[in-house]
Short mmCIF file of C-alpha atoms in Angstrom, two decimals:
data_model
loop_
_atom_site.label_atom_id
_atom_site.label_comp_id
_atom_site.label_asym_id
_atom_site.label_seq_id
_atom_site.Cartn_x
_atom_site.Cartn_y
_atom_site.Cartn_z
CA UNK V 1025 117.81 84.22 99.10
CA UNK V 1026 115.20 81.43 98.99
CA UNK V 1027 117.56 80.30 102.18
CA UNK V 1028 116.79 84.03 103.91
CA UNK V 1029 113.61 84.29 103.05
CA UNK V 1030 112.82 80.86 104.69
CA UNK V 1031 113.92 82.18 108.21
CA UNK V 1032 113.89 86.30 108.20
CA UNK V 1033 109.53 86.39 107.08
CA UNK V 1034 109.18 83.83 109.94
CA UNK V 1035 111.31 86.21 112.52
CA UNK V 1036 109.03 89.19 110.47
CA UNK V 1037 106.13 87.35 112.04
CA UNK V 1038 107.10 86.80 114.95
CA UNK V 1039 108.38 90.27 115.89
CA UNK V 1040 105.16 91.85 115.02
CA UNK V 1041 103.30 89.15 116.77
CA UNK V 1042 105.85 89.94 119.59
CA UNK V 1043 105.42 93.58 119.39
CA UNK V 1044 101.57 93.63 119.15
CA UNK V 1045 101.78 90.92 122.44
CA UNK V 1046 103.75 93.84 124.00
CA UNK V 1047 101.46 96.66 122.99
CA UNK V 1048 98.29 94.43 124.18
CA UNK V 1049 100.21 94.35 127.66
CA UNK V 1050 100.95 97.38 127.51
CA UNK V 1051 97.33 98.97 127.15
CA UNK V 1052 96.26 96.59 129.21
CA UNK V 1053 98.21 97.02 132.78
CA UNK V 1054 97.60 101.01 132.09
CA UNK V 1055 94.35 100.69 132.40
CA UNK V 1056 94.48 98.37 135.10
CA UNK V 1057 96.29 100.92 136.92
CA UNK V 1058 94.23 103.82 135.68
CA UNK V 1059 91.15 102.06 136.90
CA UNK V 1060 92.72 100.84 140.22
CA UNK V 1061 93.43 105.33 140.70
CA UNK V 1062 89.85 106.64 139.28
CA UNK V 1063 88.02 103.62 141.95
CA UNK V 1064 90.63 105.66 144.86
CA UNK V 1065 89.50 108.77 143.72
CA UNK V 1066 85.94 107.80 144.36
CA UNK V 1067 86.63 106.77 147.37
CA UNK V 1068 87.71 109.55 148.39
CA UNK V 1069 84.96 111.44 147.33
CA UNK V 1070 82.50 110.46 150.25
CA UNK V 1071 85.75 110.91 152.29
CA UNK V 1072 86.37 114.26 151.03
CA UNK V 1073 82.16 115.24 150.54
CA UNK V 1074 81.68 113.30 154.44
CA UNK V 1075 84.68 115.73 156.58
CA UNK V 1076 83.67 119.16 154.61
CA UNK V 1077 79.36 118.34 155.49
CA UNK V 1078 80.65 117.62 159.11
CA UNK V 1079 83.11 120.95 159.06
CA UNK V 1080 79.38 122.91 157.39
CA UNK V 1081 77.63 121.88 160.63
CA UNK V 1082 80.56 122.53 162.67
CA UNK V 1083 80.90 126.17 161.50
CA UNK V 1084 76.52 126.31 161.56
CA UNK V 1085 76.96 125.82 165.19
CA UNK V 1086 79.94 127.79 166.47
CA UNK V 1087 77.68 130.36 165.13
CA UNK V 1088 74.63 129.71 166.92
CA UNK V 1089 76.81 128.98 170.36
CA UNK V 1090 79.08 131.43 172.36
CA UNK V 1091 82.04 129.30 172.86
CA UNK V 1092 85.03 129.42 170.72
CA UNK V 1093 85.24 125.74 169.93
CA UNK V 1094 83.71 122.76 170.00
CA UNK V 1095 85.55 119.29 171.71
CA UNK V 1096 84.77 115.98 171.58
CA UNK V 1097 86.30 112.24 172.37
CA UNK V 1098 86.53 110.49 168.84
CA UNK V 1099 85.87 107.61 171.10
CA UNK V 1100 88.72 105.00 170.28
CA UNK V 1101 91.44 103.98 172.15
CA UNK V 1102 94.19 101.50 171.98
CA UNK V 1103 94.69 99.51 174.40
CA UNK V 1104 97.34 97.68 172.88
CA UNK V 1105 99.52 101.25 172.65
CA UNK V 1106 97.43 103.57 175.19
CA UNK V 1107 96.45 105.69 172.80
CA UNK V 1108 93.85 108.13 173.52
CA UNK V 1109 92.75 110.97 170.34
CA UNK V 1110 91.48 114.95 172.32
CA UNK V 1111 89.72 116.34 169.01
CA UNK V 1112 89.54 120.41 169.19
CA UNK V 1113 88.37 122.17 165.88
CA UNK V 1114 88.11 125.57 165.88
CA UNK V 1115 85.08 127.24 165.25
CA UNK V 1116 87.08 129.75 162.34
CA UNK V 1117 88.22 126.88 160.72
CA UNK V 1118 88.08 127.34 156.86
CA UNK V 1119 85.34 124.84 155.14
CA UNK V 1120 86.10 125.84 151.16
CA UNK V 1121 89.39 124.57 151.87
CA UNK V 1122 88.08 121.86 154.59
CA UNK V 1123 89.97 118.08 153.95
CA UNK V 1124 90.71 115.15 156.54
CA UNK V 1125 94.27 117.05 157.12
CA UNK V 1126 92.35 120.45 157.66
CA UNK V 1127 91.71 120.15 161.21
CA UNK V 1128 93.94 119.98 164.36
CA UNK V 1129 94.22 117.39 165.45
CA UNK V 1130 95.84 116.52 169.06
CA UNK V 1131 97.39 113.48 170.52
CA UNK V 1132 99.21 112.15 173.47
CA UNK V 1133 101.06 108.91 172.88
CA UNK V 1134 101.83 106.95 175.42
CA UNK V 1135 103.90 103.72 174.58
CA UNK V 1136 106.36 102.97 171.28
CA UNK V 1137 104.43 102.36 168.17
CA UNK V 1138 105.67 99.53 165.94
CA UNK V 1139 106.60 100.99 162.53
CA UNK V 1140 105.87 98.31 160.72
CA UNK V 1141 102.05 99.11 161.19
CA UNK V 1142 102.93 102.33 161.19
CA UNK V 1143 101.01 103.23 157.59
CA UNK V 1144 98.01 100.72 158.66
CA UNK V 1145 97.81 102.97 162.08
CA UNK V 1146 97.46 106.64 160.35
CA UNK V 1147 94.98 105.36 158.15
CA UNK V 1148 93.23 103.89 161.43
CA UNK V 1149 93.35 106.74 163.31
CA UNK V 1150 92.41 109.40 159.81
CA UNK V 1151 88.70 106.98 159.86
CA UNK V 1152 88.57 106.50 163.23
CA UNK V 1153 89.05 110.80 163.69
CA UNK V 1154 86.41 111.36 161.05
CA UNK V 1155 84.47 109.24 162.83
CA UNK V 1156 84.59 110.18 165.76
CA UNK V 1157 84.35 113.74 164.98
CA UNK V 1158 80.70 112.42 162.84
CA UNK V 1159 79.67 111.17 166.48
CA UNK V 1160 80.83 114.61 168.04
CA UNK V 1161 78.49 116.87 165.60
CA UNK V 1162 75.67 114.67 165.00
CA UNK V 1163 74.88 114.61 168.17
CA UNK V 1164 74.65 118.42 168.27
CA UNK V 1165 72.71 118.32 164.11
CA UNK V 1166 71.55 116.01 161.66
CA UNK V 1167 73.19 115.39 158.75
CA UNK V 1168 72.33 117.57 156.04
CA UNK V 1169 71.42 115.42 153.45
CA UNK V 1170 71.22 117.58 150.40
CA UNK V 1171 73.98 119.12 151.15
CA UNK V 1172 76.44 116.52 151.32
CA UNK V 1173 74.66 115.08 147.50
CA UNK V 1174 75.97 118.34 146.34
CA UNK V 1175 79.14 117.67 147.31
CA UNK V 1176 79.45 115.12 146.38
CA UNK V 1177 77.89 115.47 142.76
CA UNK V 1178 81.18 118.88 142.92
CA UNK V 1179 83.84 115.98 144.07
CA UNK V 1180 82.60 113.31 141.14
CA UNK V 1181 82.73 116.64 138.48
CA UNK V 1182 86.24 117.23 139.85
CA UNK V 1183 87.41 113.30 138.65
CA UNK V 1184 85.49 113.89 135.17
CA UNK V 1185 82.72 111.55 136.72
CA UNK V 1186 79.30 113.03 134.81
CA UNK V 1187 77.32 109.88 134.77
CA UNK V 1188 73.77 109.44 136.60
CA UNK V 1189 74.76 107.80 139.95
CA UNK V 1190 72.47 107.01 143.84
CA UNK V 1191 73.37 108.09 147.37
CA UNK V 1192 71.64 106.60 149.84
CA UNK V 1193 72.32 107.72 153.32
CA UNK V 1194 72.25 104.38 156.22
CA UNK V 1195 71.04 104.96 159.63
CA UNK V 1196 72.13 103.02 162.35
CA UNK V 1197 67.68 101.35 163.12
CA UNK V 1198 67.94 100.28 159.58
CA UNK V 1199 66.19 103.54 157.64
CA UNK V 1200 67.95 105.02 153.73
CA UNK V 1201 67.25 107.78 152.13
CA UNK V 1202 68.00 107.45 148.27
CA UNK V 1203 68.96 110.90 146.48
CA UNK V 1204 68.93 109.68 142.62
CA UNK V 1205 70.38 112.08 140.26
CA UNK V 1206 68.59 112.74 137.06
CA UNK V 1207 68.42 109.81 134.06
CA UNK V 1208 70.01 107.59 137.33
CA UNK V 1209 68.82 104.09 136.26
CA UNK V 1210 69.06 100.91 138.48
CA UNK V 1211 71.80 98.21 137.02
CA UNK V 1212 73.40 94.81 137.79
CA UNK V 1213 76.56 95.74 136.68
CA UNK V 1214 76.38 99.18 138.70
CA UNK V 1215 79.29 100.03 141.53
CA UNK V 1216 78.76 100.24 145.53
CA UNK V 1217 81.30 102.16 147.21
CA UNK V 1218 80.43 102.50 150.54
CA UNK V 1219 81.64 105.16 153.38
CA UNK V 1220 81.26 104.37 157.45
CA UNK V 1221 80.58 107.67 159.39
CA UNK V 1222 79.73 106.35 162.49
CA UNK V 1223 81.03 103.67 165.42
CA UNK V 1224 77.97 101.13 164.27
CA UNK V 1225 78.53 99.87 160.78
CA UNK V 1226 74.62 100.17 159.70
CA UNK V 1227 75.20 103.97 159.55
CA UNK V 1228 77.15 104.56 156.63
CA UNK V 1229 77.27 106.10 152.72
CA UNK V 1230 76.81 104.17 149.46
CA UNK V 1231 77.17 105.16 146.34
CA UNK V 1232 75.86 103.59 143.61
CA UNK V 1233 77.19 104.94 139.91
CA UNK V 1234 77.99 102.80 136.17
CA UNK V 1235 81.32 100.85 136.66
CA UNK V 1236 84.09 102.96 136.20
CA UNK V 1237 86.14 100.52 133.94
CA UNK V 1238 83.47 102.51 131.06
CA UNK V 1239 84.85 106.32 132.03
CA UNK V 1240 88.17 104.81 132.23
CA UNK V 1241 87.68 103.38 129.34
CA UNK V 1242 86.17 106.76 127.52
CA UNK V 1243 89.68 108.83 129.22
CA UNK V 1244 91.60 105.94 127.15
CA UNK V 1245 90.01 107.28 123.96
CA UNK V 1246 93.05 109.21 122.47
CA UNK V 1247 95.84 106.42 124.04
CA UNK V 1248 93.97 103.91 122.28
CA UNK V 1249 93.30 105.38 119.09
CA UNK V 1250 96.88 105.94 118.94
CA UNK V 1251 97.39 102.46 119.39
CA UNK V 1252 95.28 101.04 117.37
CA UNK V 1253 96.56 103.60 114.75
CA UNK V 1254 100.31 102.83 115.78
CA UNK V 1255 99.05 98.92 115.46
CA UNK V 1256 98.11 99.28 111.48
CA UNK V 1257 100.79 101.03 110.81
CA UNK V 1258 102.77 98.58 111.60
CA UNK V 1259 100.06 95.97 109.61
CA UNK V 1260 100.86 98.04 106.39
CA UNK V 1261 104.85 98.27 107.11
CA UNK V 1262 105.11 94.35 108.04
CA UNK V 1263 102.85 92.91 105.47
CA UNK V 1264 104.69 95.10 102.51
CA UNK V 1265 107.98 94.45 103.58
CA UNK V 1266 106.73 90.37 103.66
CA UNK V 1267 104.67 91.34 99.94
CA UNK V 1268 108.06 92.87 98.62
CA UNK V 1269 110.07 90.27 99.26
CA UNK V 1270 108.24 87.63 98.56
CA UNK V 1271 107.62 89.32 95.27
CA UNK V 1272 111.12 89.81 94.84
CA UNK V 1273 111.80 85.87 95.58
CA UNK V 1274 109.28 85.00 92.55
CA UNK V 1275 111.18 87.56 90.42
CA UNK V 1276 114.19 85.73 91.10
CA UNK V 1277 112.87 81.96 90.74
CA UNK V 1278 111.17 83.47 87.05
CA UNK V 1279 114.79 85.42 86.27
CA UNK V 1280 116.20 81.72 86.83
CA UNK V 1281 113.45 80.20 84.64
CA UNK V 1282 113.94 82.62 81.62
CA UNK V 1283 118.21 81.98 81.87
CA UNK V 1284 117.99 78.26 81.64
CA UNK V 1285 114.59 79.10 78.72
CA UNK V 1286 116.74 81.41 77.08
CA UNK V 1287 119.95 79.60 76.91
CA UNK V 1288 117.69 76.31 75.64
CA UNK V 1289 116.63 79.25 72.95
CA UNK V 1290 119.29 80.68 71.77
CA UNK V 1291 121.38 77.51 71.50
CA UNK V 1292 118.54 75.66 69.39
CA UNK V 1293 119.39 77.83 66.30
CA UNK V 1294 122.84 78.15 66.63
CA UNK V 1295 123.43 74.50 66.68
CA UNK V 1296 120.44 74.32 63.32
CA UNK V 1297 122.45 77.22 62.11
CA UNK V 1298 125.67 75.54 62.95
CA UNK V 1299 125.24 71.65 61.85
CA UNK V 1300 124.05 73.24 58.32
CA UNK V 1301 127.57 75.23 57.54
CA UNK V 1302 129.03 71.61 58.92
CA UNK V 1303 127.46 70.28 55.74
CA UNK V 1304 128.41 72.61 53.59
CA UNK V 1305 131.63 73.32 54.83
CA UNK V 1306 132.27 69.11 55.55
CA UNK V 1307 130.44 67.16 52.85
CA UNK V 1308 129.93 68.56 50.57
CA UNK V 1309 126.19 70.03 50.18
CA UNK V 1310 128.02 73.56 48.38
CA UNK V 1311 128.68 71.42 45.43
CA UNK V 1312 124.82 70.54 44.83
CA UNK V 1313 123.11 73.78 43.96
CA UNK V 1314 119.55 72.31 45.68
CA UNK V 1315 121.79 71.00 48.87
CA UNK V 1316 123.79 74.75 49.00
CA UNK V 1317 120.04 77.05 48.70
CA UNK V 1318 117.90 74.38 51.18
CA UNK V 1319 121.27 74.81 54.26
CA UNK V 1320 121.66 78.37 53.26
CA UNK V 1321 117.93 77.97 53.33
CA UNK V 1322 118.00 76.76 57.31
CA UNK V 1323 120.51 78.95 58.05
CA UNK V 1324 118.84 81.95 57.18
CA UNK V 1325 115.49 81.38 59.21
CA UNK V 1326 117.35 80.28 62.21
CA UNK V 1327 119.81 83.56 61.57
CA UNK V 1328 116.50 85.59 61.92
CA UNK V 1329 114.94 83.57 65.27
CA UNK V 1330 118.01 84.40 66.60
CA UNK V 1331 117.63 88.58 65.12
CA UNK V 1332 113.92 88.35 66.37
CA UNK V 1333 115.05 87.23 69.80
CA UNK V 1334 117.54 89.57 71.03
CA UNK V 1335 115.45 92.30 68.67
CA UNK V 1336 112.80 91.60 71.60
CA UNK V 1337 115.36 91.70 74.10
CA UNK V 1338 116.79 95.08 73.19
CA UNK V 1339 113.30 96.21 72.89
CA UNK V 1340 112.84 95.00 76.23
CA UNK V 1341 115.94 97.30 77.23
CA UNK V 1342 115.66 100.52 75.77
CA UNK V 1343 112.18 100.47 77.24
CA UNK V 1344 113.61 100.88 80.74
CA UNK V 1345 115.74 103.87 79.73
CA UNK V 1346 114.73 107.48 80.87
CA UNK V 1347 115.52 108.64 77.54
CA UNK V 1348 112.86 106.02 75.75
CA UNK V 1349 110.74 108.00 73.69
CA UNK V 1350 108.12 107.72 70.95
CA UNK V 1351 107.34 108.57 67.62
CA UNK V 1352 103.63 108.40 67.14
CA UNK V 1353 102.47 109.02 64.34
CA UNK V 1354 98.68 108.67 62.32
CA UNK V 1355 98.84 105.36 61.32
CA UNK V 1356 96.08 103.49 59.25
CA UNK V 1357 95.29 100.08 60.71
CA UNK V 1358 93.58 98.18 57.90
CA UNK V 1359 97.64 98.06 55.96
CA UNK V 1360 98.81 97.56 59.32
CA UNK V 1361 97.04 94.59 60.26
CA UNK V 1362 96.91 92.57 57.11
CA UNK V 1363 101.09 93.05 55.98
CA UNK V 1364 100.99 91.10 59.51
CA UNK V 1365 98.65 89.15 58.59
CA UNK V 1366 100.72 87.89 55.89
CA UNK V 1367 104.11 87.28 57.09
CA UNK V 1368 102.21 85.28 60.33
CA UNK V 1369 100.59 82.58 57.21
CA UNK V 1370 103.97 83.10 56.27
CA UNK V 1371 106.07 80.96 59.25
CA UNK V 1372 103.07 79.50 60.80
CA UNK V 1373 103.50 75.96 61.43
CA UNK V 1374 99.62 75.08 61.99
CA UNK V 1375 96.30 76.08 59.75
CA UNK V 1376 95.24 79.07 60.68
CA UNK V 1377 92.25 81.24 59.72
CA UNK V 1378 92.70 84.93 60.32
CA UNK V 1379 88.80 87.24 60.89
CA UNK V 1380 89.38 91.24 60.00
CA UNK V 1381 87.01 93.96 61.39
CA UNK V 1382 88.40 96.97 60.56
CA UNK V 1383 87.10 99.38 58.88
CA UNK V 1384 89.87 101.28 56.04
CA UNK V 1385 90.87 104.80 56.87
CA UNK V 1386 90.57 104.09 61.00
CA UNK V 1387 94.05 105.29 62.11
CA UNK V 1388 95.36 105.28 65.18
CA UNK V 1389 98.16 107.88 67.08
CA UNK V 1390 100.97 105.78 67.69
CA UNK V 1391 104.59 104.62 67.37
CA UNK V 1392 104.84 102.36 63.75
CA UNK V 1393 107.33 100.25 65.26
CA UNK V 1394 105.91 98.96 69.33
CA UNK V 1395 102.02 98.76 67.58
CA UNK V 1396 103.64 96.79 65.23
CA UNK V 1397 105.07 94.75 67.45
CA UNK V 1398 102.56 95.38 69.95
CA UNK V 1399 99.88 93.32 67.31
CA UNK V 1400 101.84 91.16 66.54
CA UNK V 1401 102.84 89.24 69.81
CA UNK V 1402 99.93 89.01 69.97
CA UNK V 1403 98.95 87.62 66.71
CA UNK V 1404 102.11 85.00 67.74
CA UNK V 1405 100.66 84.77 71.06
CA UNK V 1406 97.44 83.66 69.82
CA UNK V 1407 99.14 80.58 67.92
CA UNK V 1408 101.48 79.59 70.13
CA UNK V 1409 98.69 78.56 73.03
CA UNK V 1410 96.48 76.52 70.37
CA UNK V 1411 95.54 73.83 69.50
CA UNK V 1412 96.11 72.13 66.09
CA UNK V 1413 94.29 75.29 64.38
CA UNK V 1414 93.61 78.57 65.09
CA UNK V 1415 91.31 80.69 64.72
CA UNK V 1416 91.60 84.42 65.20
CA UNK V 1417 89.47 88.13 65.31
CA UNK V 1418 91.16 90.64 65.25
CA UNK V 1419 88.74 94.25 65.48
CA UNK V 1420 89.32 97.56 65.73
CA UNK V 1421 86.60 100.93 66.27
CA UNK V 1422 86.72 103.81 67.68
CA UNK V 1423 84.76 103.98 71.18
CA UNK V 1424 83.70 107.86 72.07
CA UNK V 1425 85.85 110.01 74.34
CA UNK V 1426 88.27 106.64 75.30
CA UNK V 1427 90.01 105.91 71.77
CA UNK V 1428 90.48 103.71 69.37
CA UNK V 1429 89.97 100.00 70.13
CA UNK V 1430 92.06 96.60 68.99
CA UNK V 1431 91.71 93.25 69.79
CA UNK V 1432 92.63 89.89 68.98
CA UNK V 1433 90.75 86.92 69.91
CA UNK V 1434 91.31 83.30 69.61
CA UNK V 1435 90.01 79.89 70.03
CA UNK V 1436 92.95 78.43 71.58
CA UNK V 1437 93.00 76.30 75.24
CA UNK V 1438 92.46 79.78 77.53
CA UNK V 1439 94.16 81.24 80.15
CA UNK V 1440 92.93 79.67 84.23
CA UNK V 1441 91.12 82.61 86.56
CA UNK V 1442 93.60 81.77 88.81
CA UNK V 1443 97.35 83.01 86.52
CA UNK V 1444 94.96 85.73 84.14
CA UNK V 1445 96.60 88.14 86.74
CA UNK V 1446 100.22 87.48 86.65
CA UNK V 1447 100.09 87.36 82.28
CA UNK V 1448 101.51 90.42 82.09
CA UNK V 1449 104.22 90.10 84.38
CA UNK V 1450 107.69 90.10 83.49
CA UNK V 1451 109.21 86.54 83.35
CA UNK V 1452 106.40 84.32 83.82
CA UNK V 1453 105.07 81.62 81.68
CA UNK V 1454 101.32 80.48 82.02
CA UNK V 1455 101.55 76.70 82.65
CA UNK V 1456 100.50 74.86 79.36
CA UNK V 1457 99.36 71.31 81.48
CA UNK V 1458 100.71 68.75 78.34
CA UNK V 1459 101.14 71.19 75.60
CA UNK V 1460 105.06 71.42 76.01
CA UNK V 1461 105.92 72.05 72.56
CA UNK V 1462 105.40 75.89 73.51
CA UNK V 1463 108.73 77.99 73.08
CA UNK V 1464 108.53 81.35 74.65
CA UNK V 1465 110.50 83.57 77.99
CA UNK V 1466 108.18 85.52 78.92
CA UNK V 1467 108.40 88.85 78.17
CA UNK V 1468 106.45 88.74 75.22
CA UNK V 1469 102.61 90.44 77.07
CA UNK V 1470 104.93 92.29 79.59
CA UNK V 1471 106.80 93.83 76.48
CA UNK V 1472 102.86 95.14 75.53
CA UNK V 1473 101.15 95.69 78.63
CA UNK V 1474 104.74 97.83 78.94
CA UNK V 1475 104.34 100.14 75.53
CA UNK V 1476 100.26 99.83 75.30
CA UNK V 1477 101.10 102.14 79.01
CA UNK V 1478 103.69 104.68 77.39
CA UNK V 1479 100.74 105.59 74.95
CA UNK V 1480 98.71 106.82 77.32
CA UNK V 1481 96.57 103.10 76.95
CA UNK V 1482 95.33 100.54 78.04
CA UNK V 1483 95.26 96.64 77.91
CA UNK V 1484 92.66 94.03 79.76
CA UNK V 1485 92.47 90.30 78.85
CA UNK V 1486 89.41 88.14 78.99
CA UNK V 1487 89.63 84.32 78.81
CA UNK V 1488 88.16 81.09 79.55
CA UNK V 1489 89.72 77.59 80.22
CA UNK V 1490 89.32 75.66 77.43
CA UNK V 1491 87.52 78.85 74.15
CA UNK V 1492 90.20 80.80 74.09
CA UNK V 1493 91.03 84.35 75.22
CA UNK V 1494 90.47 87.77 74.16
CA UNK V 1495 93.43 90.55 74.61
CA UNK V 1496 91.65 94.60 74.12
CA UNK V 1497 93.86 97.32 73.30
CA UNK V 1498 92.84 100.76 73.97
CA UNK V 1499 95.15 104.09 72.51
CA UNK V 1500 93.57 106.88 73.46
#
């Protein structure tokens, strides 16, 4: 088990780290691609709005003239390919459906195109087509800036951008017109998107708005929240798995300690009883009445010790059965505690002083056998983990609305704070420093806690190292 855990846990941690890194890489890739797409959409907003504005002006011009079409030269020719562009726009073109591809474009191309630059040439051709169209229409009517701004606002809303922004129109002579939306405040972090609309690079539109990264992050809220939720679930799952494995490892170690300890505990009384019987059978001790009584007494004590160990182990086994049931009755505490004190005084190997603070008539509704074992275990525990002598204070009282409180307090060695949370664990034994003679196998307090909970009660511990411990039981 230890060999496996030494390899499995690092492998689990590596797997978790790999999943987190992959999720982060995927989110970053999604963010980058979404950001590039959003920026491309913003750039298309200017081109689309400009084209619709041109077509609207062109319709107005045609409505005011007698001609059916307006023709103009795009003003661009590729000397290497001898490509000339002639633009012919019908007066009945639909403005609502207008786009850079909706006008009729007639080209006569002389020469052979280079296939490798076909896409680049097509993009350049489209840009020059729109710029040439702009030059021709601008010669007949000025740009309608308010209409252009309105179109930009509509197109931005279509791609999910409703934040305040500013549209600036620059002219060839250096003049500019700014059209900020309500609430717009310039920021150094703002991004500029520009488009040249004329044959002169000074003639351009500049759209200024907050970084679209914030807008993309807002659109990705659902994906990010889902990823965070998945990360949280994975974290809890891996933590629970590793915690369970570490707990199993601890239980395995405690079981091993328990096996070694119980083997020693069982061998000792067997060896002592064996030696006493051997003396009676083979060394003539049975002929001396005093020796016979002494050796039989030794054998009896060791058998009682064995019986106590076996009874406690069987009690834990019985407690784990589904068919386990408590036989509750009203038990008067003072006679029960007095009887236990007398028994422990007789078996004590050190001076024990008992102080009892229980009023006559105080009773508890519990299983007699198990409540007796619970209090006896706490007394025995206090005796074990004490110095040359021990003073035990046993008290009982009624707590309104909660039940009967029973406490056992000693002046023993105490329990370190970091060990207190483990004292009720199965097979756990608190390290006792220089006190090597303490016997036990880590079932006493586990039994006490489980039996108290079977009664519907609670148990708590208050201990200070070097000053003693106080165990408090609450039985409803």
